[in-house]
């Protein structure tokens, strides 16, 4: 039987033991919707300026709430100018907006300074990083627009440690193809330079998650859409981070994955749910490492949480999993040719090793029979039948009583797991869903095409919920051979 597990108590214990800092709990931040909205805020202000008499010195940062000081206004007018290099009229004055709840900033003379916001954010993020490194890491040399040793690339900000090791900061507000990103990333690595990618807090790389047809908008509020570039970065081992130069903050994505009925926070992973939560940390709380790049407190926190959960799951692993269902495979193989047999055996191997199978065994004690019943057209979906059915069940039915799903949702879930599907995939899925309907799990209307809404009536109960439907077709539990 699944033991009861108290996630909050577990996190508390880790904090008591000093494994997790108590200032760094994922749940201690404001409501996620407010957090994302604040990080993405639509402010377009100029808050960095350079010194007229030493334009290459680290930029001046205007602290919010200080613009009302008359002495500062005079000093700014005499000493600072716009940091955009080709600005036609770089003279600046202060705008005191904080008394009306907005951000104080600098302003150009009327009629000038209409810089595009993408370039303005990009330049300010660079200015922020150079000033931060200068203040926090005086031994690291931070230089803007510096070429790599072989002059293959020009970093937005190149960081050089006293021993010669280098990291290149790329601030990315503009859209970039995945292929172009991979070329740049690999080019830095090939030259022995650690790439640090900071995606823009505004623009193409930070979008709010869109609810699916069967979800309420508030259920995804505060979450961000995981995009192809984020997945490519994660796959390449490059942390996904967003920068907000106006607030001097860094956002880190995290997703909650169910492991054996528990929730585990891990950093964004390919093939996952395609949404992520964010945690926002002040830049001052981040640190630099010549080989790992920029490390946010959230990244440290996630690493500790992952390690602690891995330990906990290793303790659970002393409880053996039931042996694989080899007799069932043999029955399917009797009437198939060699190529088909090899394909099924390969798919079966993937299934046996999959996390989905391990999760289902922990939830139900065994893979429930209704996932392994033979249906027509199953070879239209390129995965072991139990595997794609369990994936659909987990994504669209488990724990979703009285919510809806569509065939299009099913196709999208299989796509997101990289499972190829043939032209009659709908028939295979229909056959499985009809079987679930016969068990009283779903209600399927008898009309409509790909968008027909199917309602979840009564999901299977897990062991922890007192499962009673392990063997829905009345057969005896399967014994191992
Ligand atoms: Zn300007």
Tab-separated table of C-alpha atoms and ligand atoms in Angstrom:
chain	number	residue	atom	x	y	z
A	1	UNK	CA	0.000	0.000	0.000
A	2	UNK	CA	1.126	3.552	-0.765
A	3	UNK	CA	2.279	5.218	2.425
A	4	UNK	CA	0.828	8.611	3.223
A	5	UNK	CA	3.307	11.325	2.366
A	6	UNK	CA	3.160	14.889	3.620
A	7	UNK	CA	4.994	17.133	1.135
A	8	UNK	CA	4.811	20.285	3.278
A	9	UNK	CA	6.143	18.404	6.311
A	10	UNK	CA	8.905	16.920	4.182
A	11	UNK	CA	10.013	20.373	2.974
A	12	UNK	CA	9.866	21.649	6.591
A	13	UNK	CA	12.125	18.796	7.716
A	14	UNK	CA	14.620	19.547	4.939
A	15	UNK	CA	14.687	23.166	6.093
A	16	UNK	CA	15.183	22.111	9.729
A	17	UNK	CA	18.074	19.888	8.626
A	18	UNK	CA	19.618	22.775	6.691
A	19	UNK	CA	19.224	20.958	3.341
A	20	UNK	CA	16.912	23.720	2.101
A	21	UNK	CA	17.294	27.360	3.154
A	22	UNK	CA	14.015	28.480	4.729
A	23	UNK	CA	14.175	31.755	2.796
A	24	UNK	CA	13.955	29.860	-0.468
A	25	UNK	CA	10.660	27.996	-0.410
A	26	UNK	CA	8.922	27.809	-3.798
A	27	UNK	CA	5.603	28.516	-2.107
A	28	UNK	CA	6.763	31.602	-0.186
A	29	UNK	CA	6.407	33.878	-3.221
A	30	UNK	CA	3.316	36.017	-4.012
A	31	UNK	CA	0.360	34.514	-5.866
A	32	UNK	CA	1.813	33.108	-9.124
A	33	UNK	CA	-0.465	35.211	-11.360
A	34	UNK	CA	0.667	38.433	-9.633
A	35	UNK	CA	4.292	37.288	-9.739
A	36	UNK	CA	4.269	36.680	-13.499
A	37	UNK	CA	2.355	39.912	-14.193
A	38	UNK	CA	4.828	41.926	-12.096
A	39	UNK	CA	7.832	40.338	-13.814
A	40	UNK	CA	6.357	40.891	-17.296
A	41	UNK	CA	5.179	44.423	-16.456
A	42	UNK	CA	4.629	46.699	-19.426
A	43	UNK	CA	6.925	49.494	-18.187
A	44	UNK	CA	9.091	50.890	-20.977
A	45	UNK	CA	11.192	53.219	-18.790
A	46	UNK	CA	14.806	54.112	-19.221
A	47	UNK	CA	16.334	53.534	-15.756
A	48	UNK	CA	20.044	53.259	-16.666
A	49	UNK	CA	22.154	56.135	-17.956
A	50	UNK	CA	25.828	56.577	-18.686
A	51	UNK	CA	28.204	59.224	-17.353
A	52	UNK	CA	28.954	61.968	-19.896
A	53	UNK	CA	32.591	62.237	-18.890
A	54	UNK	CA	33.203	58.443	-18.726
A	55	UNK	CA	30.717	56.662	-21.004
A	56	UNK	CA	32.491	53.300	-20.603
A	57	UNK	CA	32.181	53.220	-16.800
A	58	UNK	CA	29.439	50.967	-15.334
A	59	UNK	CA	26.082	52.691	-15.887
A	60	UNK	CA	24.138	54.656	-13.275
A	61	UNK	CA	20.977	52.871	-12.079
A	62	UNK	CA	18.059	55.037	-10.988
A	63	UNK	CA	16.619	53.560	-7.781
A	64	UNK	CA	12.826	53.758	-7.834
A	65	UNK	CA	11.397	56.475	-5.575
A	66	UNK	CA	14.439	58.792	-5.768
A	67	UNK	CA	13.376	60.979	-8.720
A	68	UNK	CA	11.629	63.555	-6.500
A	69	UNK	CA	14.948	64.795	-5.040
A	70	UNK	CA	15.722	68.266	-6.548
A	71	UNK	CA	19.493	67.879	-5.982
A	72	UNK	CA	19.472	64.597	-7.895
A	73	UNK	CA	17.511	66.188	-10.754
A	74	UNK	CA	20.157	68.871	-11.121
A	75	UNK	CA	23.023	66.353	-10.912
A	76	UNK	CA	21.404	64.064	-13.522
A	77	UNK	CA	20.934	66.928	-15.988
A	78	UNK	CA	24.598	67.883	-15.617
A	79	UNK	CA	26.266	64.448	-15.507
A	80	UNK	CA	24.260	61.700	-17.228
A	81	UNK	CA	23.229	60.916	-20.798
A	82	UNK	CA	21.340	58.255	-22.794
A	83	UNK	CA	23.278	54.976	-23.113
A	84	UNK	CA	22.033	54.094	-26.607
A	85	UNK	CA	25.165	54.657	-28.682
A	86	UNK	CA	23.632	56.396	-31.722
A	87	UNK	CA	21.110	58.491	-29.770
A	88	UNK	CA	20.555	61.768	-31.718
A	89	UNK	CA	19.896	63.830	-28.548
A	90	UNK	CA	21.192	62.001	-25.456
A	91	UNK	CA	20.307	64.728	-22.893
A	92	UNK	CA	18.195	63.331	-20.036
A	93	UNK	CA	15.989	64.571	-17.226
A	94	UNK	CA	14.247	62.775	-14.350
A	95	UNK	CA	10.571	61.800	-14.382
A	96	UNK	CA	9.017	61.320	-10.944
A	97	UNK	CA	6.331	58.703	-11.557
A	98	UNK	CA	6.678	56.610	-8.391
A	99	UNK	CA	4.184	58.797	-6.488
A	100	UNK	CA	1.496	57.485	-8.892
A	101	UNK	CA	2.582	53.862	-8.416
A	102	UNK	CA	4.713	53.622	-11.550
A	103	UNK	CA	8.461	53.432	-12.164
A	104	UNK	CA	10.651	56.534	-11.894
A	105	UNK	CA	12.798	56.953	-14.983
A	106	UNK	CA	14.836	59.161	-17.258
A	107	UNK	CA	13.282	61.075	-20.145
A	108	UNK	CA	14.717	62.574	-23.324
A	109	UNK	CA	13.913	66.121	-24.486
A	110	UNK	CA	10.504	66.173	-26.110
A	111	UNK	CA	10.610	64.896	-29.682
A	112	UNK	CA	13.643	62.626	-29.188
A	113	UNK	CA	14.447	59.310	-27.569
A	114	UNK	CA	11.771	57.166	-29.196
A	115	UNK	CA	14.021	54.089	-29.032
A	116	UNK	CA	12.379	50.723	-29.819
A	117	UNK	CA	11.609	48.980	-26.529
A	118	UNK	CA	13.394	45.755	-27.543
A	119	UNK	CA	16.692	47.611	-28.026
A	120	UNK	CA	16.109	49.684	-24.900
A	121	UNK	CA	15.600	46.562	-22.739
A	122	UNK	CA	18.579	44.842	-24.370
A	123	UNK	CA	20.947	47.764	-23.692
A	124	UNK	CA	19.670	48.170	-20.132
A	125	UNK	CA	20.075	44.456	-19.352
A	126	UNK	CA	23.711	44.692	-20.506
A	127	UNK	CA	24.255	47.830	-18.403
A	128	UNK	CA	22.692	46.069	-15.395
A	129	UNK	CA	25.008	43.052	-15.719
A	130	UNK	CA	28.166	45.109	-16.137
A	131	UNK	CA	27.321	47.263	-13.104
A	132	UNK	CA	26.440	44.151	-11.067
A	133	UNK	CA	29.663	42.292	-11.919
A	134	UNK	CA	31.690	45.448	-11.239
A	135	UNK	CA	30.073	45.782	-7.794
A	136	UNK	CA	29.832	42.115	-6.695
A	137	UNK	CA	32.774	40.518	-8.537
A	138	UNK	CA	35.500	43.169	-8.874
A	139	UNK	CA	37.993	40.431	-9.878
A	140	UNK	CA	35.922	39.494	-12.967
A	141	UNK	CA	36.391	41.714	-16.017
A	142	UNK	CA	33.071	42.517	-17.765
A	143	UNK	CA	33.337	44.004	-21.263
A	144	UNK	CA	30.429	44.773	-23.633
A	145	UNK	CA	30.440	43.650	-27.284
A	146	UNK	CA	33.673	41.713	-26.918
A	147	UNK	CA	34.618	39.101	-29.555
A	148	UNK	CA	35.512	35.510	-28.665
A	149	UNK	CA	39.194	34.437	-28.929
A	150	UNK	CA	38.726	33.211	-32.543
A	151	UNK	CA	36.405	36.131	-33.339
A	152	UNK	CA	33.602	33.711	-34.271
A	153	UNK	CA	31.121	35.491	-32.026
A	154	UNK	CA	30.704	38.801	-30.247
A	155	UNK	CA	29.274	38.456	-26.729
A	156	UNK	CA	26.805	41.038	-25.419
A	157	UNK	CA	28.911	40.986	-22.261
A	158	UNK	CA	32.119	38.945	-21.993
A	159	UNK	CA	33.168	37.938	-18.486
A	160	UNK	CA	36.831	37.054	-17.941
A	161	UNK	CA	38.096	35.504	-14.694
A	162	UNK	CA	41.654	36.232	-13.455
A	163	UNK	CA	42.768	32.732	-14.590
A	164	UNK	CA	41.572	33.462	-18.140
A	165	UNK	CA	38.337	31.446	-18.065
A	166	UNK	CA	35.479	33.142	-19.887
A	167	UNK	CA	31.689	33.265	-19.955
A	168	UNK	CA	29.644	35.059	-22.608
A	169	UNK	CA	26.342	36.655	-21.614
A	170	UNK	CA	23.765	36.765	-24.405
A	171	UNK	CA	20.697	38.889	-23.657
A	172	UNK	CA	17.947	37.656	-25.976
A	173	UNK	CA	14.886	39.844	-26.451
A	174	UNK	CA	14.698	39.390	-30.238
A	175	UNK	CA	13.240	36.253	-31.827
A	176	UNK	CA	15.779	33.582	-32.752
A	177	UNK	CA	15.285	30.205	-34.447
A	178	UNK	CA	16.194	27.089	-32.483
A	179	UNK	CA	18.796	26.243	-35.158
A	180	UNK	CA	20.384	29.707	-34.862
A	181	UNK	CA	20.448	29.388	-31.067
A	182	UNK	CA	22.131	25.967	-31.293
A	183	UNK	CA	24.782	27.320	-33.687
A	184	UNK	CA	25.639	30.202	-31.347
A	185	UNK	CA	25.582	28.052	-28.229
A	186	UNK	CA	27.838	25.382	-29.734
A	187	UNK	CA	30.161	27.997	-31.209
A	188	UNK	CA	30.800	29.417	-27.713
A	189	UNK	CA	31.363	25.945	-26.271
A	190	UNK	CA	33.771	25.094	-29.108
A	191	UNK	CA	35.860	28.140	-28.168
A	192	UNK	CA	35.887	27.151	-24.500
A	193	UNK	CA	33.588	30.021	-23.498
A	194	UNK	CA	30.649	29.281	-21.147
A	195	UNK	CA	27.465	30.699	-22.712
A	196	UNK	CA	24.967	32.410	-20.353
A	197	UNK	CA	21.577	32.960	-21.983
A	198	UNK	CA	19.243	35.536	-20.455
A	199	UNK	CA	15.894	35.663	-22.258
A	200	UNK	CA	13.909	38.907	-22.253
A	201	UNK	CA	11.135	39.515	-19.715
A	202	UNK	CA	9.094	41.050	-22.530
A	203	UNK	CA	8.636	39.772	-26.075
A	204	UNK	CA	8.605	36.327	-27.679
A	205	UNK	CA	10.264	34.203	-24.970
A	206	UNK	CA	8.005	34.893	-22.002
A	207	UNK	CA	4.365	34.169	-22.790
A	208	UNK	CA	1.587	33.295	-20.365
A	209	UNK	CA	0.344	29.696	-20.635
A	210	UNK	CA	-2.800	29.226	-22.717
A	211	UNK	CA	-5.536	27.043	-21.208
A	212	UNK	CA	-6.506	23.952	-23.211
A	213	UNK	CA	-10.115	23.295	-24.225
A	214	UNK	CA	-10.729	21.243	-21.076
A	215	UNK	CA	-9.078	23.672	-18.632
A	216	UNK	CA	-10.296	26.722	-16.766
A	217	UNK	CA	-8.180	29.856	-17.462
A	218	UNK	CA	-7.485	30.345	-13.731
A	219	UNK	CA	-5.970	26.853	-13.505
A	220	UNK	CA	-2.973	27.995	-15.588
A	221	UNK	CA	-2.778	31.589	-14.282
A	222	UNK	CA	0.770	32.624	-13.470
A	223	UNK	CA	2.293	29.818	-15.560
A	224	UNK	CA	4.391	30.389	-18.667
A	225	UNK	CA	4.272	28.561	-21.987
A	226	UNK	CA	7.266	26.257	-22.521
A	227	UNK	CA	8.504	26.855	-26.078
A	228	UNK	CA	10.699	24.947	-28.522
A	229	UNK	CA	13.682	27.173	-27.665
A	230	UNK	CA	13.276	26.510	-23.913
A	231	UNK	CA	13.196	22.767	-24.588
A	232	UNK	CA	16.245	22.921	-26.864
A	233	UNK	CA	18.122	24.881	-24.183
A	234	UNK	CA	17.204	22.393	-21.470
A	235	UNK	CA	18.202	19.472	-23.666
A	236	UNK	CA	21.582	21.124	-24.292
A	237	UNK	CA	22.087	21.675	-20.550
A	238	UNK	CA	21.690	25.466	-20.793
A	239	UNK	CA	19.538	26.817	-17.926
A	240	UNK	CA	16.443	28.754	-19.041
A	241	UNK	CA	16.472	32.152	-17.292
A	242	UNK	CA	14.677	35.438	-17.951
A	243	UNK	CA	16.000	38.879	-17.087
A	244	UNK	CA	14.111	42.029	-16.073
A	245	UNK	CA	16.568	44.973	-16.050
A	246	UNK	CA	14.031	47.460	-14.637
A	247	UNK	CA	13.507	45.370	-11.484
A	248	UNK	CA	17.047	43.894	-11.576
A	249	UNK	CA	15.590	40.415	-11.257
A	250	UNK	CA	16.019	36.942	-12.757
A	251	UNK	CA	13.174	34.425	-13.263
A	252	UNK	CA	13.724	30.649	-13.239
A	253	UNK	CA	11.133	28.164	-14.545
A	254	UNK	CA	10.078	25.090	-12.617
A	255	UNK	CA	7.498	22.374	-13.149
A	256	UNK	CA	5.775	20.143	-10.640
A	257	UNK	CA	5.984	16.488	-11.595
A	258	UNK	CA	4.006	13.767	-9.867
A	259	UNK	CA	6.286	11.036	-8.603
A	260	UNK	CA	4.493	8.186	-6.888
A	261	UNK	CA	1.618	10.519	-6.075
A	262	UNK	CA	3.908	13.213	-4.664
A	263	UNK	CA	4.699	16.547	-6.185
A	264	UNK	CA	8.283	17.196	-7.117
A	265	UNK	CA	9.603	20.532	-8.339
A	266	UNK	CA	12.119	20.117	-11.140
A	267	UNK	CA	13.448	22.572	-13.686
A	268	UNK	CA	11.725	22.730	-17.052
A	269	UNK	CA	12.090	19.453	-18.946
A	270	UNK	CA	11.499	18.521	-22.596
A	271	UNK	CA	8.430	16.411	-23.313
A	272	UNK	CA	6.750	17.642	-20.157
A	273	UNK	CA	3.557	19.574	-19.698
A	274	UNK	CA	4.676	22.506	-21.896
A	275	UNK	CA	3.977	24.949	-19.057
A	276	UNK	CA	6.120	26.038	-16.163
A	277	UNK	CA	5.834	28.101	-13.005
A	278	UNK	CA	8.402	30.814	-12.438
A	279	UNK	CA	10.303	31.921	-9.385
A	280	UNK	CA	11.703	35.469	-9.375
A	281	UNK	CA	14.963	36.241	-7.554
A	282	UNK	CA	16.849	39.534	-7.245
A	283	UNK	CA	19.974	39.581	-9.415
A	284	UNK	CA	21.961	40.369	-6.256
A	285	UNK	CA	21.039	36.916	-4.885
A	286	UNK	CA	22.408	35.140	-7.992
A	287	UNK	CA	26.016	34.043	-8.390
A	288	UNK	CA	28.504	33.483	-11.202
A	289	UNK	CA	30.565	30.410	-11.954
A	290	UNK	CA	33.085	30.189	-14.827
A	291	UNK	CA	31.829	26.742	-15.936
A	292	UNK	CA	28.172	26.758	-14.858
A	293	UNK	CA	27.414	30.373	-15.747
A	294	UNK	CA	24.780	32.344	-13.847
A	295	UNK	CA	23.150	30.401	-11.012
A	296	UNK	CA	19.916	31.672	-9.478
A	297	UNK	CA	18.807	30.789	-5.920
A	298	UNK	CA	15.869	28.955	-7.524
A	299	UNK	CA	18.301	26.688	-9.433
A	300	UNK	CA	20.112	25.825	-6.181
A	301	UNK	CA	16.797	25.217	-4.451
A	302	UNK	CA	15.547	22.922	-7.235
A	303	UNK	CA	18.800	20.940	-7.200
A	304	UNK	CA	18.514	20.357	-3.431
A	305	UNK	CA	14.860	19.396	-3.742
A	306	UNK	CA	15.619	16.938	-6.569
A	307	UNK	CA	18.423	15.324	-4.574
A	308	UNK	CA	16.249	15.016	-1.465
A	309	UNK	CA	13.404	13.449	-3.451
A	310	UNK	CA	15.805	11.055	-5.181
A	311	UNK	CA	16.981	9.877	-1.743
A	312	UNK	CA	13.419	9.451	-0.610
A	313	UNK	CA	12.454	7.494	-3.738
A	314	UNK	CA	15.562	5.323	-3.387
A	315	UNK	CA	14.280	4.347	0.072
A	316	UNK	CA	10.930	3.427	-1.506
A	317	UNK	CA	12.670	1.359	-4.172
A	318	UNK	CA	13.256	-1.376	-1.600
A	319	UNK	CA	9.619	-2.250	-2.328
A	320	UNK	CA	9.974	-4.332	-5.535
A	321	UNK	CA	7.954	-3.549	-8.668
A	322	UNK	CA	5.834	-6.418	-10.004
A	323	UNK	CA	7.628	-8.337	-12.778
A	324	UNK	CA	6.919	-7.314	-16.393
A	325	UNK	CA	3.985	-8.877	-18.175
A	326	UNK	CA	5.895	-11.101	-20.574
A	327	UNK	CA	3.117	-13.690	-21.227
A	328	UNK	CA	0.939	-10.937	-22.694
A	329	UNK	CA	3.686	-9.885	-25.115
A	330	UNK	CA	4.135	-13.445	-26.297
A	331	UNK	CA	0.427	-13.760	-27.059
A	332	UNK	CA	0.582	-10.642	-29.243
A	333	UNK	CA	3.608	-11.945	-31.103
A	334	UNK	CA	2.145	-15.269	-32.247
A	335	UNK	CA	0.682	-14.015	-35.523
A	336	UNK	CA	3.152	-11.282	-36.454
A	337	UNK	CA	6.075	-11.214	-38.867
A	338	UNK	CA	9.691	-10.704	-37.812
A	339	UNK	CA	9.923	-6.946	-38.410
A	340	UNK	CA	6.657	-6.353	-36.576
A	341	UNK	CA	7.784	-8.641	-33.740
A	342	UNK	CA	11.032	-6.701	-33.338
A	343	UNK	CA	9.190	-3.398	-33.308
A	344	UNK	CA	6.805	-4.577	-30.585
A	345	UNK	CA	9.656	-5.975	-28.499
A	346	UNK	CA	11.529	-2.662	-28.798
A	347	UNK	CA	8.396	-0.711	-27.809
A	348	UNK	CA	7.889	-3.097	-24.897
A	349	UNK	CA	11.446	-2.415	-23.677
A	350	UNK	CA	10.769	1.341	-23.732
A	351	UNK	CA	7.539	0.788	-21.826
A	352	UNK	CA	9.186	-1.361	-19.137
A	353	UNK	CA	11.815	1.311	-18.523
A	354	UNK	CA	9.385	4.251	-18.610
A	355	UNK	CA	8.561	6.559	-15.712
A	356	UNK	CA	4.898	6.345	-16.693
A	357	UNK	CA	4.835	2.608	-16.018
A	358	UNK	CA	6.603	3.028	-12.669
A	359	UNK	CA	4.106	5.730	-11.671
A	360	UNK	CA	1.103	3.584	-12.633
A	361	UNK	CA	2.469	0.610	-10.718
A	362	UNK	CA	2.906	2.801	-7.653
A	363	UNK	CA	-0.569	4.299	-8.046
A	364	UNK	CA	-2.444	1.066	-8.802
A	365	UNK	CA	-0.128	-1.747	-7.675
A	366	UNK	CA	-0.194	-3.158	-11.247
A	367	UNK	CA	-1.096	-1.829	-14.691
A	368	UNK	CA	-4.914	-2.044	-14.645
A	369	UNK	CA	-6.278	-4.552	-17.178
A	370	UNK	CA	-8.236	-1.973	-19.120
A	371	UNK	CA	-4.968	-0.492	-20.416
A	372	UNK	CA	-3.758	-3.800	-21.860
A	373	UNK	CA	-6.900	-5.126	-23.549
A	374	UNK	CA	-6.305	-5.745	-27.277
A	375	UNK	CA	-8.131	-3.327	-29.576
A	376	UNK	CA	-8.224	-2.897	-33.357
A	377	UNK	CA	-5.852	-0.449	-35.127
A	378	UNK	CA	-3.433	-0.151	-32.232
A	379	UNK	CA	-0.439	-0.263	-34.618
A	380	UNK	CA	-1.439	3.199	-35.888
A	381	UNK	CA	0.242	4.654	-32.780
A	382	UNK	CA	3.983	4.076	-32.567
A	383	UNK	CA	4.293	3.101	-28.922
A	384	UNK	CA	3.543	0.022	-26.867
A	385	UNK	CA	-0.281	0.002	-26.449
A	386	UNK	CA	-0.218	0.104	-22.633
A	387	UNK	CA	2.211	3.015	-22.835
A	388	UNK	CA	0.235	5.410	-25.028
A	389	UNK	CA	-3.006	4.554	-23.232
A	390	UNK	CA	-1.451	5.214	-19.818
A	391	UNK	CA	0.017	8.485	-21.150
A	392	UNK	CA	-3.411	9.637	-22.395
A	393	UNK	CA	-5.075	8.535	-19.174
A	394	UNK	CA	-2.532	10.316	-16.993
A	395	UNK	CA	-2.632	13.575	-18.981
A	396	UNK	CA	-6.348	13.878	-19.706
A	397	UNK	CA	-8.387	11.683	-17.339
A	398	UNK	CA	-6.575	11.021	-14.058
A	399	UNK	CA	-7.851	13.350	-11.318
A	400	UNK	CA	-10.006	15.308	-13.813
A	401	UNK	CA	-13.531	14.342	-12.811
A	402	UNK	CA	-16.200	16.350	-14.693
A	403	UNK	CA	-13.624	17.914	-17.005
A	404	UNK	CA	-13.569	17.522	-20.787
A	405	UNK	CA	-11.149	16.143	-23.349
A	406	UNK	CA	-11.187	16.029	-27.153
A	407	UNK	CA	-9.521	13.843	-29.779
A	408	UNK	CA	-7.345	16.839	-30.651
A	409	UNK	CA	-6.177	16.907	-27.014
A	410	UNK	CA	-5.258	13.205	-27.321
A	411	UNK	CA	-3.242	13.840	-30.502
A	412	UNK	CA	-1.482	16.795	-28.840
A	413	UNK	CA	-0.561	14.758	-25.743
A	414	UNK	CA	0.907	11.946	-27.881
A	415	UNK	CA	2.754	14.541	-29.998
A	416	UNK	CA	4.209	16.102	-26.866
A	417	UNK	CA	5.593	12.680	-25.894
A	418	UNK	CA	7.171	12.303	-29.348
A	419	UNK	CA	4.856	9.396	-30.273
A	420	UNK	CA	4.269	9.134	-34.056
A	421	UNK	CA	0.710	8.426	-35.179
A	422	UNK	CA	-0.716	7.093	-38.451
A	423	UNK	CA	-3.705	8.477	-40.386
A	424	UNK	CA	-6.271	6.275	-38.608
A	425	UNK	CA	-4.989	7.086	-35.096
A	426	UNK	CA	-8.441	8.421	-34.210
A	427	UNK	CA	-9.904	4.905	-34.603
A	428	UNK	CA	-7.322	3.444	-32.219
A	429	UNK	CA	-7.946	6.169	-29.626
A	430	UNK	CA	-11.719	5.897	-30.100
A	431	UNK	CA	-11.556	2.159	-29.434
A	432	UNK	CA	-9.660	2.750	-26.165
A	433	UNK	CA	-11.939	5.592	-25.020
A	434	UNK	CA	-15.043	3.500	-25.808
A	435	UNK	CA	-13.609	0.794	-23.568
A	436	UNK	CA	-13.186	3.353	-20.764
A	437	UNK	CA	-16.773	4.457	-21.341
A	438	UNK	CA	-17.970	0.873	-20.917
A	439	UNK	CA	-16.298	0.943	-17.491
A	440	UNK	CA	-18.203	4.119	-16.562
A	441	UNK	CA	-15.046	6.242	-16.616
A	442	UNK	CA	-16.067	8.539	-19.515
A	443	UNK	CA	-19.152	9.831	-21.249
A	444	UNK	CA	-18.784	10.144	-25.049
A	445	UNK	CA	-21.388	12.092	-27.063
A	446	UNK	CA	-22.404	10.284	-30.279
A	447	UNK	CA	-21.721	13.233	-32.617
A	448	UNK	CA	-18.991	15.693	-33.584
A	449	UNK	CA	-15.518	15.405	-35.121
A	450	UNK	CA	-12.047	15.983	-33.646
A	451	UNK	CA	-13.377	18.689	-31.334
A	452	UNK	CA	-16.151	16.560	-29.742
A	453	UNK	CA	-16.042	17.057	-25.970
A	454	UNK	CA	-15.763	13.854	-23.948
A	455	UNK	CA	-16.500	14.135	-20.235
A	456	UNK	CA	-14.573	12.403	-17.455
A	457	UNK	CA	-17.144	10.795	-15.126
A	458	UNK	CA	-15.256	8.617	-12.663
A	459	UNK	CA	-11.459	8.213	-12.902
A	460	UNK	CA	-9.934	5.025	-11.482
A	461	UNK	CA	-9.208	5.135	-7.788
A	462	UNK	CA	-5.565	4.731	-6.804
A	463	UNK	CA	-4.339	2.439	-4.029
A	464	UNK	CA	-4.175	5.466	-1.728
A	465	UNK	CA	-7.835	6.192	-2.540
A	466	UNK	CA	-8.857	2.564	-1.942
A	467	UNK	CA	-8.635	1.226	-5.509
A	468	UNK	CA	-11.311	-1.300	-6.406
A	469	UNK	CA	-11.039	-1.488	-10.184
A	470	UNK	CA	-7.719	-3.174	-10.827
A	471	UNK	CA	-9.192	-5.939	-12.935
A	472	UNK	CA	-12.200	-4.449	-14.626
A	473	UNK	CA	-12.870	-7.319	-17.016
A	474	UNK	CA	-13.264	-9.751	-14.136
A	475	UNK	CA	-10.165	-11.797	-14.921
A	476	UNK	CA	-7.949	-12.986	-12.111
A	477	UNK	CA	-4.853	-10.908	-11.323
A	478	UNK	CA	-2.059	-11.960	-13.632
A	479	UNK	CA	0.655	-14.097	-12.102
A	480	UNK	CA	4.253	-13.907	-13.174
A	481	UNK	CA	5.704	-16.778	-15.151
B	1	LIG	ZN1	18.509	58.099	-26.340
